[in-house]
Amino acid sequence: MMELMKLTERVYYLPYDPEKGRPLLGYIVGQDYSMAIDAGYSRSHVNDFYNAIQKCGFRKPDFTVLTHWHYAHTLGLRAISGVSVAHEKTNAYLKEEQKKAKNENYIDILKKEDAYFAKEYENSNKLEIELPDMEFTKDFQLDLGDAEVYIFRSVSTHTDDAVCIYISTEKVLFLGDATSEDYYNDGYMDREELSAVIHMIEKIDCKYCILSHCEPWEKEELLPYLYHKLENPIFTSNNTAIKK
């Protein structure tokens, strides 16, 4: 079982699991409240996360904030503790997925399309999609007690409902999948969107940047990597697609 890793005094994370396709899950421990970043792939994923949290002597999250609607980040909502929070666009996407899930064959379609999903839901024949408890339209901040957290909408090359979480007191920025390709559009990436994400990161006073499908980066290492991606022809620009 994976262990909870310490990044700073108040920021921890359960690492990305490449064998199962489970994204990294963040945990912010404030003096008064705690917060999770993303709800995980499944009940099993959430249980592993909470066991790792409690093994460190911490409480279950009071809040869980979603970075976007994709299943690996949201299907664990049914198993989480505390209040779940998502942007209104993320909530809208999940409502659409709820409608699709009423079709008994939908889970089988997803299993055929995604090997990770098939493994995570090998013994399931029904897909149950939970909606978040609260939705927001404007950026906001929470004081968890010696941990100032800013939740804001962000441009993204991956999806149009991206949310980032910045813990100013720890100089940590959770980016979710904001720098990843758009896998629902043949893995394309928009040059202007990537440039905007880079400039957003540059403006934020952070030391660490956390992406969902790798180990945490230091900002000074991530930016050169993203600029390298910007210089390579893997983009769609002006509605013209260029394959990798």
One Martini backbone bead per residue (centre of mass of N, CA, C, O) as a GRO file, in nm:
protein
  244
    1MET     BB    1   0.097   0.036   0.021
    2MET     BB    2   0.067   0.355   0.002
    3GLU     BB    3   0.213   0.650   0.117
    4LEU     BB    4   0.225   0.935   0.279
    5MET     BB    5   0.358   1.238   0.159
    6LYS     BB    6   0.594   1.488   0.232
    7LEU     BB    7   0.642   1.831   0.136
    8THR     BB    8   0.533   1.995   0.378
    9GLU     BB    9   0.407   2.084   0.674
   10ARG     BB   10   0.089   2.090   0.517
   11VAL     BB   11   0.179   1.902   0.266
   12TYR     BB   12   0.034   1.619   0.110
   13TYR     BB   13   0.062   1.283  -0.058
   14LEU     BB   14  -0.068   1.053  -0.285
   15PRO     BB   15   0.062   0.883  -0.514
   16TYR     BB   16   0.102   0.798  -0.816
   17ASP     BB   17  -0.044   0.512  -1.006
   18PRO     BB   18   0.064   0.357  -1.294
   19GLU     BB   19  -0.079   0.072  -1.278
   20LYS     BB   20  -0.386   0.212  -1.221
   21GLY     BB   21  -0.422   0.530  -1.287
   22ARG     BB   22  -0.384   0.684  -1.025
   23PRO     BB   23  -0.400   0.974  -0.892
   24LEU     BB   24  -0.299   1.219  -0.724
   25LEU     BB   25  -0.342   1.304  -0.374
   26GLY     BB   26  -0.429   1.564  -0.171
   27TYR     BB   27  -0.309   1.706   0.157
   28ILE     BB   28  -0.437   1.948   0.391
   29VAL     BB   29  -0.309   2.059   0.710
   30GLY     BB   30  -0.470   2.223   0.941
   31GLN     BB   31  -0.551   2.344   1.248
   32ASP     BB   32  -0.880   2.319   1.181
   33TYR     BB   33  -0.850   2.203   0.882
   34SER     BB   34  -0.908   1.979   0.603
   35MET     BB   35  -0.778   1.886   0.264
   36ALA     BB   36  -0.867   1.762  -0.049
   37ILE     BB   37  -0.733   1.659  -0.370
   38ASP     BB   38  -0.952   1.494  -0.484
   39ALA     BB   39  -1.156   1.173  -0.503
   40GLY     BB   40  -1.085   0.967  -0.699
   41TYR     BB   41  -1.156   0.650  -0.862
   42SER     BB   42  -1.255   0.507  -0.583
   43ARG     BB   43  -1.322   0.351  -0.297
   44SER     BB   44  -1.045   0.217  -0.279
   45HIS     BB   45  -0.879   0.474  -0.311
   46VAL     BB   46  -0.992   0.619  -0.064
   47ASN     BB   47  -0.913   0.409   0.147
   48ASP     BB   48  -0.609   0.431   0.100
   49PHE     BB   49  -0.591   0.730   0.168
   50TYR     BB   50  -0.712   0.724   0.459
   51ASN     BB   51  -0.513   0.521   0.577
   52ALA     BB   52  -0.264   0.703   0.531
   53ILE     BB   53  -0.362   0.939   0.701
   54GLN     BB   54  -0.411   0.783   0.975
   55LYS     BB   55  -0.119   0.673   1.000
   56CYS     BB   56  -0.022   0.987   1.054
   57GLY     BB   57  -0.257   1.115   1.252
   58PHE     BB   58  -0.489   1.206   1.073
   59ARG     BB   59  -0.764   1.339   0.944
   60LYS     BB   60  -1.020   1.357   0.773
   61PRO     BB   61  -1.156   1.538   0.543
   62ASP     BB   62  -1.354   1.830   0.528
   63PHE     BB   63  -1.247   1.869   0.230
   64THR     BB   64  -1.320   1.844  -0.134
   65VAL     BB   65  -1.140   1.922  -0.430
   66LEU     BB   66  -1.190   1.965  -0.769
   67THR     BB   67  -1.013   1.983  -1.082
   68HIS     BB   68  -1.210   1.777  -1.242
   69TRP     BB   69  -1.431   1.537  -1.406
   70HIS     BB   70  -1.267   1.304  -1.431
   71TYR     BB   71  -1.288   0.987  -1.309
   72ALA     BB   72  -1.010   0.965  -1.146
   73HIS     BB   73  -1.122   1.235  -0.969
   74THR     BB   74  -1.457   1.146  -0.892
   75LEU     BB   75  -1.563   0.842  -0.822
   76GLY     BB   76  -1.500   0.878  -0.498
   77LEU     BB   77  -1.737   1.053  -0.378
   78ARG     BB   78  -1.905   0.821  -0.230
   79ALA     BB   79  -1.648   0.787   0.001
   80ILE     BB   80  -1.627   1.050   0.130
   81SER     BB   81  -1.537   1.300   0.351
   82GLY     BB   82  -1.731   1.553   0.382
   83VAL     BB   83  -1.699   1.830   0.165
   84SER     BB   84  -1.779   1.887  -0.168
   85VAL     BB   85  -1.600   2.067  -0.440
   86ALA     BB   86  -1.709   2.252  -0.740
   87HIS     BB   87  -1.738   2.355  -1.033
   88GLU     BB   88  -2.004   2.414  -1.236
   89LYS     BB   89  -1.880   2.263  -1.482
   90THR     BB   90  -1.818   2.000  -1.344
   91ASN     BB   91  -2.108   1.943  -1.256
   92ALA     BB   92  -2.226   1.933  -1.542
   93TYR     BB   93  -2.065   1.691  -1.641
   94LEU     BB   94  -2.167   1.490  -1.421
   95LYS     BB   95  -2.463   1.502  -1.504
   96GLU     BB   96  -2.417   1.379  -1.784
   97GLU     BB   97  -2.293   1.113  -1.678
   98GLN     BB   98  -2.540   1.019  -1.523
   99LYS     BB   99  -2.715   0.974  -1.772
  100LYS     BB  100  -2.532   0.762  -1.908
  101ALA     BB  101  -2.533   0.557  -1.655
  102LYS     BB  102  -2.829   0.448  -1.704
  103ASN     BB  103  -2.684   0.278  -1.891
  104GLU     BB  104  -2.590  -0.047  -1.847
  105ASN     BB  105  -2.354  -0.036  -2.085
  106TYR     BB  106  -2.153   0.193  -2.010
  107ILE     BB  107  -1.938   0.042  -1.842
  108ASP     BB  108  -1.849  -0.143  -2.081
  109ILE     BB  109  -1.749   0.080  -2.263
  110LEU     BB  110  -1.529   0.188  -2.070
  111LYS     BB  111  -1.367  -0.076  -2.048
  112LYS     BB  112  -1.288  -0.083  -2.354
  113GLU     BB  113  -1.147   0.213  -2.357
  114ASP     BB  114  -1.020   0.151  -2.050
  115ALA     BB  115  -0.789  -0.023  -1.874
  116TYR     BB  116  -0.801   0.115  -1.598
  117PHE     BB  117  -1.102   0.099  -1.557
  118ALA     BB  118  -1.124  -0.210  -1.583
  119LYS     BB  119  -0.952  -0.263  -1.328
  120GLU     BB  120  -1.109  -0.089  -1.115
  121TYR     BB  121  -1.404  -0.233  -1.243
  122GLU     BB  122  -1.404  -0.549  -1.265
  123ASN     BB  123  -1.648  -0.605  -1.027
  124SER     BB  124  -1.836  -0.412  -1.197
  125ASN     BB  125  -2.192  -0.337  -1.331
  126LYS     BB  126  -2.202  -0.037  -1.202
  127LEU     BB  127  -2.249   0.319  -1.239
  128GLU     BB  128  -2.177   0.561  -0.979
  129ILE     BB  129  -2.261   0.910  -0.971
  130GLU     BB  130  -2.148   1.174  -0.791
  131LEU     BB  131  -2.222   1.476  -0.652
  132PRO     BB  132  -2.143   1.758  -0.538
  133ASP     BB  133  -2.230   1.961  -0.272
  134MET     BB  134  -2.064   2.202  -0.407
  135GLU     BB  135  -2.068   2.511  -0.595
  136PHE     BB  136  -1.873   2.730  -0.808
  137THR     BB  137  -1.796   3.053  -0.984
  138LYS     BB  138  -1.592   3.182  -0.790
  139ASP     BB  139  -1.324   3.262  -0.660
  140PHE     BB  140  -1.158   3.132  -0.357
  141GLN     BB  141  -1.106   3.117   0.005
  142LEU     BB  142  -0.925   2.931   0.267
  143ASP     BB  143  -0.895   2.886   0.623
  144LEU     BB  144  -0.739   2.612   0.795
  145GLY     BB  145  -0.507   2.700   0.967
  146ASP     BB  146  -0.215   2.802   0.863
  147ALA     BB  147  -0.382   2.770   0.570
  148GLU     BB  148  -0.385   2.918   0.262
  149VAL     BB  149  -0.657   2.881   0.024
  150TYR     BB  150  -0.674   2.882  -0.338
  151ILE     BB  151  -0.958   2.877  -0.560
  152PHE     BB  152  -0.923   2.834  -0.924
  153ARG     BB  153  -0.966   2.909  -1.234
  154SER     BB  154  -0.827   2.754  -1.538
  155VAL     BB  155  -0.640   2.718  -1.779
  156SER     BB  156  -0.630   2.440  -2.030
  157THR     BB  157  -0.517   2.150  -2.224
  158HIS     BB  158  -0.737   1.923  -2.111
  159THR     BB  159  -0.974   2.121  -1.998
  160ASP     BB  160  -1.268   2.347  -1.934
  161ASP     BB  161  -1.272   2.282  -1.586
  162ALA     BB  162  -1.030   2.392  -1.447
  163VAL     BB  163  -0.865   2.355  -1.122
  164CYS     BB  164  -0.682   2.538  -0.881
  165ILE     BB  165  -0.442   2.506  -0.599
  166TYR     BB  166  -0.331   2.751  -0.355
  167ILE     BB  167  -0.068   2.750  -0.105
  168SER     BB  168   0.076   3.022   0.017
  169THR     BB  169   0.214   2.927   0.293
  170GLU     BB  170   0.369   2.680   0.108
  171LYS     BB  171   0.421   2.717  -0.198
  172VAL     BB  172   0.168   2.557  -0.344
  173LEU     BB  173   0.069   2.400  -0.665
  174PHE     BB  174  -0.228   2.273  -0.792
  175LEU     BB  175  -0.290   2.142  -1.140
  176GLY     BB  176  -0.350   1.872  -1.211
  177ASP     BB  177  -0.417   1.852  -1.577
  178ALA     BB  178  -0.341   2.139  -1.713
  179THR     BB  179  -0.071   2.016  -1.893
  180SER     BB  180  -0.229   1.822  -2.056
  181GLU     BB  181  -0.368   1.649  -2.275
  182ASP     BB  182  -0.644   1.590  -2.498
  183TYR     BB  183  -0.797   1.278  -2.484
  184TYR     BB  184  -1.078   1.374  -2.632
  185ASN     BB  185  -0.862   1.490  -2.881
  186ASP     BB  186  -0.619   1.296  -2.965
  187GLY     BB  187  -0.390   1.449  -2.788
  188TYR     BB  188  -0.414   1.739  -2.801
  189MET     BB  189  -0.259   2.079  -2.819
  190ASP     BB  190  -0.274   2.411  -2.719
  191ARG     BB  191  -0.065   2.671  -2.747
  192GLU     BB  192  -0.214   2.906  -2.603
  193GLU     BB  193  -0.286   2.747  -2.349
  194LEU     BB  194  -0.002   2.672  -2.258
  195SER     BB  195   0.103   2.959  -2.236
  196ALA     BB  196  -0.103   3.044  -2.017
  197VAL     BB  197  -0.014   2.841  -1.803
  198ILE     BB  198   0.276   2.936  -1.777
  199HIS     BB  199   0.209   3.230  -1.691
  200MET     BB  200   0.058   3.153  -1.439
  201ILE     BB  201   0.292   3.014  -1.291
  202GLU     BB  202   0.492   3.255  -1.295
  203LYS     BB  203   0.302   3.448  -1.109
  204ILE     BB  204   0.333   3.238  -0.889
  205ASP     BB  205   0.432   3.196  -0.548
  206CYS     BB  206   0.616   2.907  -0.600
  207LYS     BB  207   0.792   2.596  -0.550
  208TYR     BB  208   0.553   2.394  -0.602
  209CYS     BB  209   0.431   2.149  -0.848
  210ILE     BB  210   0.120   1.967  -0.890
  211LEU     BB  211   0.064   1.675  -1.055
  212SER     BB  212  -0.139   1.387  -1.109
  213HIS     BB  213   0.092   1.203  -1.304
  214CYS     BB  214   0.324   1.265  -1.084
  215GLU     BB  215   0.569   1.402  -0.943
  216PRO     BB  216   0.674   1.657  -0.792
  217TRP     BB  217   0.759   1.989  -0.871
  218GLU     BB  218   0.969   2.231  -0.939
  219LYS     BB  219   0.927   2.524  -1.083
  220GLU     BB  220   1.223   2.546  -1.215
  221GLU     BB  221   1.162   2.266  -1.374
  222LEU     BB  222   0.884   2.290  -1.516
  223LEU     BB  223   0.911   2.533  -1.709
  224PRO     BB  224   1.120   2.416  -1.913
  225TYR     BB  225   0.941   2.178  -1.994
  226LEU     BB  226   0.704   2.350  -2.108
  227TYR     BB  227   0.872   2.507  -2.316
  228HIS     BB  228   0.946   2.256  -2.476
  229LYS     BB  229   0.656   2.187  -2.557
  230LEU     BB  230   0.605   2.460  -2.704
  231GLU     BB  231   0.837   2.387  -2.934
  232ASN     BB  232   0.645   2.158  -3.017
  233PRO     BB  233   0.444   1.977  -3.268
  234ILE     BB  234   0.139   1.930  -3.060
  235PHE     BB  235  -0.079   2.121  -3.186
  236THR     BB  236  -0.361   2.336  -3.172
  237SER     BB  237  -0.431   2.600  -3.416
  238ASN     BB  238  -0.685   2.753  -3.543
  239ASN     BB  239  -0.823   2.461  -3.581
  240THR     BB  240  -0.543   2.311  -3.630
  241ALA     BB  241  -0.428   1.993  -3.657
  242ILE     BB  242  -0.145   1.838  -3.479
  243LYS     BB  243   0.025   1.576  -3.459
  244LYS     BB  244   0.267   1.394  -3.284
   0.00000   0.00000   0.00000
